[in-house]
Amino acid sequence: MDERRLIWIFGSSRSGSTWLLKMLSEFDGVVPIDDPHLGHHLGVWRPIPLAWAVADGEPPDLTTLLDLKAEEPCYFFSERHRESWWEPLRQLIAARFDSQVAEHGSEDGRALLVVKEPGSHVAPLLTALFPAGRLIFLLRDGRDVVDSWLAAYREGAWAIPGGAFPVSEQGRIPLIRWLSAVWAYRSRAVRDAYEATRPENRLMLRYEDLLGEATRSLERLCDLLGLDRREAAAVAARHSFERLPPGSRGPHLRERAASPGAWRRNLTENEQQAMHAEIGGALAEFGYDPVVPPVVAA
């Protein structure tokens, strides 16, 4: 695999990454890989999510085994033995992606491989493994991310078959705090990877801008990736939220609302306070107003 053809879409899940991947997939020469979940295997969370509900006091800061165990010599991915596992891991990922490119029918080496990785908390590791690759940092207001995921944890929601579960009323606030911690950690990890990537190989894109100016956002991406920007307007129009059939969008579906700020209506005052206590610092870091606004009646 020519890693110069590798493009990562990093950011929190529920940030429009599926929508973005679908749009990019329409351009000639793009091979999409949707959710390989590398981060969920390489970046196992510590503490486990249950800590936000049952810890005696506040749970410890969120981290991963990669960081927590890095200096322990018997840990498989320990820093002491990095030279033994680094290149084999790189080759494993490259071979797996090569297989999907071949299945797609693009074996001439010119295809762009666009990988949407939901486990973006390992973005620093993946970009270090493939330093010539390119990076799209898709950022969304963490409160809308939490609200969107919370909606996926209820009876009949789209995420239930994939491992989510209907959350109880008393479990909502611990789940909100956990999801908030995940958004903050992932966003900061992607920012670290973004800052370590050469400027000509990276682009930061806010979901709110993608939603409001889809054509302009796609044009910027075309410039980064060498795609035909003349197709951007038509692709954006075909994939607008308003064009989705009514039966394929709604509160229980993957395509839910595309409505920034809906968390103000969907979360109670106590839930909003719990969320901001966990996420407020990160919101400010990424340019979002962390002040809790008055609750608006649903």
Coordinates of C-alpha atoms in Angstrom, one line a residue, residues 72-204:
E72 CA 5.4 -2.4 31.6
P73 CA 7.8 -4.7 29.9
C74 CA 5.3 -7.7 29.6
Y75 CA 2.5 -5.6 28.0
F76 CA 2.3 -6.7 24.4
F77 CA 2.6 -3.1 23.0
S78 CA 5.2 -2.0 25.6
E79 CA 7.6 0.8 24.6
R80 CA 10.6 -1.4 25.5
H81 CA 9.6 -3.9 22.7
R82 CA 8.4 -1.3 20.2
E83 CA 10.9 -2.3 17.6
S84 CA 9.5 -5.9 17.6
W85 CA 5.8 -5.0 17.1
W86 CA 5.8 -1.7 15.2
E87 CA 6.5 -2.8 11.7
P88 CA 4.5 -6.1 11.9
L89 CA 1.5 -4.0 13.1
R90 CA 2.0 -1.6 10.2
Q91 CA 2.2 -4.4 7.7
L92 CA -0.9 -6.1 9.1
I93 CA -3.0 -3.0 8.8
A94 CA -1.6 -2.3 5.3
A95 CA -2.3 -5.9 4.1
R96 CA -5.8 -5.8 5.4
F97 CA -6.5 -2.5 3.6
D98 CA -4.9 -3.8 0.5
S99 CA -7.3 -6.7 0.5
Q100 CA -10.3 -4.4 0.6
V101 CA -8.9 -2.2 -2.2
A102 CA -8.4 -5.3 -4.4
E103 CA -12.0 -6.5 -3.6
H104 CA -13.2 -3.1 -4.7
G105 CA -11.4 -3.6 -8.0
S106 CA -8.8 -0.9 -7.6
E107 CA -5.5 -2.6 -7.9
D108 CA -3.7 0.0 -10.0
G109 CA -2.2 1.8 -7.0
R110 CA -3.9 5.1 -7.8
A111 CA -7.0 4.7 -5.7
L112 CA -7.5 6.9 -2.6
L113 CA -8.3 4.8 0.4
V114 CA -10.6 6.8 2.8
V115 CA -10.8 5.1 6.2
K116 CA -13.5 6.3 8.6
E117 CA -12.2 5.2 12.0
P118 CA -14.6 5.6 14.9
G119 CA -12.0 4.6 17.5
S120 CA -10.2 7.8 16.9
H121 CA -8.6 7.9 20.3
V122 CA -5.7 5.9 18.7
A123 CA -5.2 8.5 16.0
P124 CA -1.7 9.4 17.2
L125 CA -0.6 5.8 16.9
L126 CA -2.2 5.3 13.5
T127 CA -0.8 8.5 12.0
A128 CA 2.7 7.6 13.4
L129 CA 2.4 4.2 11.7
F130 CA 1.6 5.8 8.4
P131 CA 3.3 9.3 8.5
A132 CA 2.7 10.0 4.8
G133 CA -1.0 9.6 5.1
R134 CA -3.5 12.4 5.2
L135 CA -5.9 13.3 8.0
I136 CA -9.4 14.8 8.1
F137 CA -10.3 16.0 11.6
L138 CA -14.1 16.1 11.7
L139 CA -15.1 18.0 14.9
R140 CA -18.7 18.4 16.3
D141 CA -20.0 20.1 19.4
G142 CA -19.6 17.4 22.1
R143 CA -23.0 18.1 23.6
D144 CA -24.7 17.2 20.3
V145 CA -22.5 14.1 20.1
V146 CA -23.6 13.0 23.6
D147 CA -27.2 13.8 22.9
S148 CA -27.0 11.8 19.7
W149 CA -25.5 8.8 21.4
L150 CA -27.9 9.0 24.2
A151 CA -30.7 8.6 21.7
A152 CA -29.1 5.5 20.4
Y153 CA -29.3 3.9 23.9
R154 CA -33.1 3.4 24.0
E155 CA -35.5 0.7 23.0
G156 CA -35.8 0.2 19.3
A157 CA -32.8 2.5 18.4
W158 CA -30.5 1.7 15.4
A159 CA -27.5 1.0 17.7
I160 CA -29.1 -1.8 19.7
P161 CA -28.2 -4.6 17.3
G162 CA -24.5 -3.4 17.4
G163 CA -24.1 -3.7 21.2
A164 CA -26.0 -0.7 22.6
F165 CA -28.8 -1.2 25.1
P166 CA -31.8 0.6 26.4
V167 CA -30.6 2.8 29.3
S168 CA -32.6 3.1 32.5
E169 CA -33.7 6.5 33.8
Q170 CA -31.2 6.2 36.7
G171 CA -28.5 5.2 34.3
R172 CA -28.8 8.3 32.0
I173 CA -26.5 10.6 34.0
P174 CA -23.7 8.1 34.4
L175 CA -23.9 7.3 30.7
I176 CA -23.9 11.0 29.8
R177 CA -20.8 11.5 31.9
W178 CA -19.0 8.6 30.3
L179 CA -19.9 9.7 26.7
S180 CA -18.8 13.2 27.6
A181 CA -15.4 11.9 28.8
V182 CA -15.0 9.9 25.6
W183 CA -15.7 12.9 23.4
A184 CA -13.2 15.0 25.2
Y185 CA -10.5 12.3 25.1
R186 CA -11.0 11.5 21.5
S187 CA -11.1 15.1 20.4
R188 CA -7.9 15.9 22.2
A189 CA -6.2 12.7 20.8
V190 CA -7.2 13.6 17.2
R191 CA -5.9 17.2 17.8
D192 CA -2.6 15.7 18.8
A193 CA -2.4 13.6 15.7
Y194 CA -3.5 16.6 13.6
E195 CA -0.8 18.8 15.0
A196 CA 1.8 16.2 14.3
T197 CA 0.7 15.9 10.6
R198 CA 2.2 18.1 7.9
P199 CA 0.0 21.1 7.1
E200 CA -0.4 20.1 3.5
N201 CA -1.7 16.7 4.5
R202 CA -4.4 17.7 6.9
L203 CA -7.7 19.5 7.2
M204 CA -9.9 20.3 10.1

